[in-house]
């Protein structure tokens, strides 16, 4: 399931022109999105919950919160299973 999730997240990020690096040890994407003249930096991480559900976390690290909200919503939509 990890490889499939990684591929889905990568596809969602790439489809919205988000630059990223993947840290396999932490299963974390370090992302940069260029919104006009500003840069939004955020992390995407995935966790397996104790009840076996999957949680994907988006965490803004730097930049405009509105721009971050827009790009995170777009990527999350692309990643969510149908």
CSV table of N, CA and C in Angstrom, one decimal:
chain,number,residue,atom,x,y,z
A,1,UNK,N,0.8,-1.2,0.0
A,1,UNK,CA,0.0,0.0,0.0
A,1,UNK,C,0.9,1.3,0.0
A,2,UNK,N,2.0,1.2,0.6
A,2,UNK,CA,2.9,2.4,0.6
A,2,UNK,C,3.3,2.9,-0.8
A,3,UNK,N,3.7,1.9,-1.6
A,3,UNK,CA,4.2,2.4,-2.9
A,3,UNK,C,3.0,3.0,-3.7
A,4,UNK,N,1.9,2.4,-3.6
A,4,UNK,CA,0.7,2.9,-4.3
A,4,UNK,C,0.3,4.3,-3.8
A,5,UNK,N,0.4,4.5,-2.5
A,5,UNK,CA,0.1,5.8,-1.9
A,5,UNK,C,1.2,6.8,-2.4
A,6,UNK,N,2.4,6.4,-2.3
A,6,UNK,CA,3.5,7.3,-2.7
A,6,UNK,C,3.3,7.8,-4.2
A,7,UNK,N,3.0,6.8,-5.1
A,7,UNK,CA,2.7,7.1,-6.5
A,7,UNK,C,1.6,8.1,-6.6
A,8,UNK,N,0.5,7.9,-5.9
A,8,UNK,CA,-0.7,8.8,-5.9
A,8,UNK,C,-0.3,10.2,-5.5
A,9,UNK,N,0.4,10.3,-4.4
A,9,UNK,CA,0.8,11.6,-3.9
A,9,UNK,C,1.7,12.3,-4.9
A,10,UNK,N,2.7,11.6,-5.5
A,10,UNK,CA,3.6,12.2,-6.4
A,10,UNK,C,2.8,12.7,-7.7
A,11,UNK,N,1.9,11.9,-8.1
A,11,UNK,CA,1.1,12.3,-9.3
A,11,UNK,C,0.3,13.5,-9.0
A,12,UNK,N,-0.3,13.6,-7.8
A,12,UNK,CA,-1.1,14.8,-7.4
A,12,UNK,C,-0.2,16.0,-7.3
A,13,UNK,N,1.0,15.9,-6.8
A,13,UNK,CA,1.9,17.0,-6.7
A,13,UNK,C,2.4,17.4,-8.1
A,14,UNK,N,2.8,16.5,-8.9
A,14,UNK,CA,3.3,16.8,-10.2
A,14,UNK,C,2.2,17.5,-11.1
A,15,UNK,N,0.9,17.0,-10.9
A,15,UNK,CA,-0.1,17.6,-11.8
A,15,UNK,C,-0.4,19.0,-11.4
A,16,UNK,N,0.0,19.5,-10.3
A,16,UNK,CA,-0.2,20.9,-9.9
A,16,UNK,C,1.1,21.6,-9.8
A,17,UNK,N,2.1,21.1,-10.5
A,17,UNK,CA,3.5,21.8,-10.6
A,17,UNK,C,4.1,22.1,-9.3
A,18,UNK,N,4.0,21.2,-8.3
A,18,UNK,CA,4.6,21.3,-7.0
A,18,UNK,C,6.0,20.6,-7.1
A,19,UNK,N,7.0,21.4,-6.7
A,19,UNK,CA,8.4,20.8,-6.6
A,19,UNK,C,8.5,20.1,-5.3
A,20,UNK,N,9.1,18.9,-5.3
A,20,UNK,CA,9.2,18.1,-4.0
A,20,UNK,C,10.4,17.2,-4.0
A,21,UNK,N,10.7,16.8,-2.8
A,21,UNK,CA,11.7,15.8,-2.6
A,21,UNK,C,11.1,14.8,-1.6
A,22,UNK,N,11.4,13.5,-1.8
A,22,UNK,CA,10.8,12.5,-1.0
A,22,UNK,C,11.8,11.9,-0.1
A,23,UNK,N,11.5,11.9,1.2
A,23,UNK,CA,12.3,11.2,2.3
A,23,UNK,C,11.7,9.9,2.6
A,24,UNK,N,12.2,8.8,2.1
A,24,UNK,CA,11.6,7.5,2.2
A,24,UNK,C,11.6,7.0,3.7
A,25,UNK,N,12.6,7.3,4.4
A,25,UNK,CA,12.7,6.9,5.8
A,25,UNK,C,11.6,7.4,6.6
A,26,UNK,N,11.2,8.7,6.4
A,26,UNK,CA,10.1,9.3,7.1
A,26,UNK,C,8.8,9.3,6.4
A,27,UNK,N,8.8,8.8,5.2
A,27,UNK,CA,7.6,8.8,4.3
A,27,UNK,C,7.1,10.3,4.3
A,28,UNK,N,8.0,11.2,3.9
A,28,UNK,CA,7.6,12.6,3.9
A,28,UNK,C,8.0,13.3,2.6
A,29,UNK,N,7.1,14.0,2.1
A,29,UNK,CA,7.4,14.9,0.9
A,29,UNK,C,7.6,16.3,1.4
A,30,UNK,N,8.8,16.9,1.0
A,30,UNK,CA,9.1,18.3,1.3
A,30,UNK,C,8.7,19.0,0.0
A,31,UNK,N,7.7,19.9,0.1
A,31,UNK,CA,7.2,20.5,-1.1
A,31,UNK,C,7.4,22.0,-1.2
A,32,UNK,N,7.5,22.5,-2.4
A,32,UNK,CA,7.5,23.9,-2.7
A,32,UNK,C,6.6,24.2,-3.8
A,33,UNK,N,5.7,25.2,-3.6
A,33,UNK,CA,4.8,25.6,-4.6
A,33,UNK,C,5.0,27.1,-4.8
A,34,UNK,N,5.1,27.5,-6.1
A,34,UNK,CA,5.4,28.9,-6.5
A,34,UNK,C,4.0,29.5,-6.9
A,35,UNK,N,3.5,30.4,-6.1
A,35,UNK,CA,2.2,31.0,-6.3
A,35,UNK,C,2.5,32.5,-6.6
A,36,UNK,N,2.6,32.8,-7.9
A,36,UNK,CA,3.0,34.2,-8.3
A,36,UNK,C,4.4,34.5,-7.9
A,37,UNK,N,4.6,35.5,-7.0
A,37,UNK,CA,5.9,35.8,-6.6
A,37,UNK,C,6.2,35.2,-5.2
A,38,UNK,N,5.3,34.5,-4.6
A,38,UNK,CA,5.6,33.9,-3.3
A,38,UNK,C,5.8,32.4,-3.4
A,39,UNK,N,6.4,31.9,-2.4
A,39,UNK,CA,6.7,30.4,-2.3
A,39,UNK,C,5.9,29.9,-1.1
A,40,UNK,N,5.2,28.8,-1.3
A,40,UNK,CA,4.6,28.1,-0.2
A,40,UNK,C,5.4,26.8,0.0
A,41,UNK,N,5.8,26.5,1.2
A,41,UNK,CA,6.5,25.3,1.6
A,41,UNK,C,5.6,24.5,2.5
A,42,UNK,N,5.5,23.2,2.2
A,42,UNK,CA,4.7,22.3,3.1
A,42,UNK,C,5.2,20.9,3.0
A,43,UNK,N,4.8,20.1,4.0
A,43,UNK,CA,5.1,18.7,4.1
A,43,UNK,C,3.9,17.9,3.8
A,44,UNK,N,4.1,16.7,3.3
A,44,UNK,CA,3.0,15.7,3.2
A,44,UNK,C,3.5,14.5,3.8
A,45,UNK,N,2.8,13.9,4.8
A,45,UNK,CA,3.2,12.7,5.4
A,45,UNK,C,2.1,11.8,5.5
A,46,UNK,N,2.3,10.5,5.6
A,46,UNK,CA,1.3,9.5,5.8
A,46,UNK,C,1.6,8.6,7.0
A,47,UNK,N,0.5,8.3,7.7
A,47,UNK,CA,0.6,7.5,8.9
A,47,UNK,C,-0.5,6.4,8.8
A,48,UNK,N,-0.2,5.3,9.5
A,48,UNK,CA,-1.2,4.2,9.7
A,48,UNK,C,-1.7,4.4,11.1
A,49,UNK,N,-3.0,4.6,11.2
A,49,UNK,CA,-3.6,4.8,12.6
A,49,UNK,C,-3.7,3.4,13.3
A,50,UNK,N,-3.8,3.5,14.6
A,50,UNK,CA,-4.0,2.2,15.4
A,50,UNK,C,-5.1,1.3,14.9
A,51,UNK,N,-6.2,2.0,14.4
A,51,UNK,CA,-7.3,1.2,14.0
A,51,UNK,C,-7.2,0.8,12.5
A,52,UNK,N,-5.9,0.9,12.0
A,52,UNK,CA,-5.6,0.5,10.6
A,52,UNK,C,-6.0,1.5,9.5
A,53,UNK,N,-6.6,2.6,9.9
A,53,UNK,CA,-7.0,3.6,8.9
A,53,UNK,C,-5.7,4.3,8.5
A,54,UNK,N,-5.8,4.9,7.3
A,54,UNK,CA,-4.6,5.7,6.8
A,54,UNK,C,-4.9,7.2,7.0
A,55,UNK,N,-3.9,7.9,7.5
A,55,UNK,CA,-4.0,9.4,7.6
A,55,UNK,C,-2.9,10.0,6.7
A,56,UNK,N,-3.3,11.0,5.9
A,56,UNK,CA,-2.4,11.8,5.2
A,56,UNK,C,-2.4,13.2,5.7
A,57,UNK,N,-1.3,13.7,6.2
A,57,UNK,CA,-1.2,15.0,6.8
A,57,UNK,C,-0.5,16.0,5.9
A,58,UNK,N,-1.1,17.2,5.7
A,58,UNK,CA,-0.5,18.3,5.0
A,58,UNK,C,-0.1,19.4,6.0
A,59,UNK,N,1.1,19.8,6.1
A,59,UNK,CA,1.6,20.8,7.1
A,59,UNK,C,2.3,21.9,6.4
A,60,UNK,N,1.7,23.1,6.5
A,60,UNK,CA,2.3,24.3,6.0
A,60,UNK,C,3.5,24.7,6.8
A,61,UNK,N,4.6,24.9,6.2
A,61,UNK,CA,5.9,25.3,6.9
A,61,UNK,C,6.2,26.8,6.6
A,62,UNK,N,5.8,27.3,5.5
A,62,UNK,CA,6.2,28.7,5.2
A,62,UNK,C,5.3,29.2,4.0
A,63,UNK,N,5.0,30.5,4.1
A,63,UNK,CA,4.2,31.1,2.9
A,63,UNK,C,2.8,31.4,3.3
A,64,UNK,N,2.1,31.9,2.3
A,64,UNK,CA,0.8,32.4,2.5
A,64,UNK,C,-0.2,31.3,2.8
A,65,UNK,N,-0.9,31.4,3.9
A,65,UNK,CA,-1.9,30.3,4.3
A,65,UNK,C,-3.0,30.1,3.3
A,66,UNK,N,-3.4,31.2,2.6
A,66,UNK,CA,-4.5,31.0,1.6
A,66,UNK,C,-4.0,30.3,0.4
A,67,UNK,N,-2.8,30.6,-0.1
A,67,UNK,CA,-2.2,29.9,-1.2
A,67,UNK,C,-2.0,28.5,-0.9
A,68,UNK,N,-1.5,28.2,0.3
A,68,UNK,CA,-1.2,26.9,0.8
A,68,UNK,C,-2.6,26.1,0.9
A,69,UNK,N,-3.6,26.7,1.4
A,69,UNK,CA,-4.9,26.0,1.5
A,69,UNK,C,-5.4,25.6,0.1
A,70,UNK,N,-5.2,26.5,-0.9
A,70,UNK,CA,-5.7,26.2,-2.3
A,70,UNK,C,-4.9,25.0,-2.9
A,71,UNK,N,-3.6,25.0,-2.7
A,71,UNK,CA,-2.8,24.0,-3.4
A,71,UNK,C,-3.0,22.6,-2.6
A,72,UNK,N,-3.1,22.7,-1.3
A,72,UNK,CA,-3.3,21.5,-0.5
A,72,UNK,C,-4.7,20.9,-0.9
A,73,UNK,N,-5.7,21.7,-1.0
A,73,UNK,CA,-7.0,21.2,-1.4
A,73,UNK,C,-7.0,20.5,-2.8
A,74,UNK,N,-6.3,21.1,-3.7
A,74,UNK,CA,-6.2,20.6,-5.0
A,74,UNK,C,-5.4,19.2,-5.0
A,75,UNK,N,-4.3,19.2,-4.3
A,75,UNK,CA,-3.5,17.9,-4.3
A,75,UNK,C,-4.3,16.9,-3.5
A,76,UNK,N,-5.0,17.2,-2.4
A,76,UNK,CA,-5.8,16.3,-1.6
A,76,UNK,C,-6.9,15.7,-2.5
A,77,UNK,N,-7.5,16.5,-3.3
A,77,UNK,CA,-8.6,16.0,-4.2
A,77,UNK,C,-8.0,15.0,-5.2
A,78,UNK,N,-6.8,15.3,-5.7
A,78,UNK,CA,-6.2,14.4,-6.7
A,78,UNK,C,-5.8,13.1,-6.1
A,79,UNK,N,-5.5,13.1,-4.8
A,79,UNK,CA,-4.9,11.9,-4.1
A,79,UNK,C,-6.1,11.0,-3.5
A,80,UNK,N,-7.2,11.6,-3.2
A,80,UNK,CA,-8.3,10.8,-2.6
A,80,UNK,C,-8.8,9.7,-3.5
A,81,UNK,N,-9.0,8.5,-2.9
A,81,UNK,CA,-9.5,7.4,-3.7
A,81,UNK,C,-11.0,7.7,-4.1
A,82,UNK,N,-11.3,7.2,-5.3
A,82,UNK,CA,-12.6,7.4,-5.8
A,82,UNK,C,-13.7,6.5,-5.2
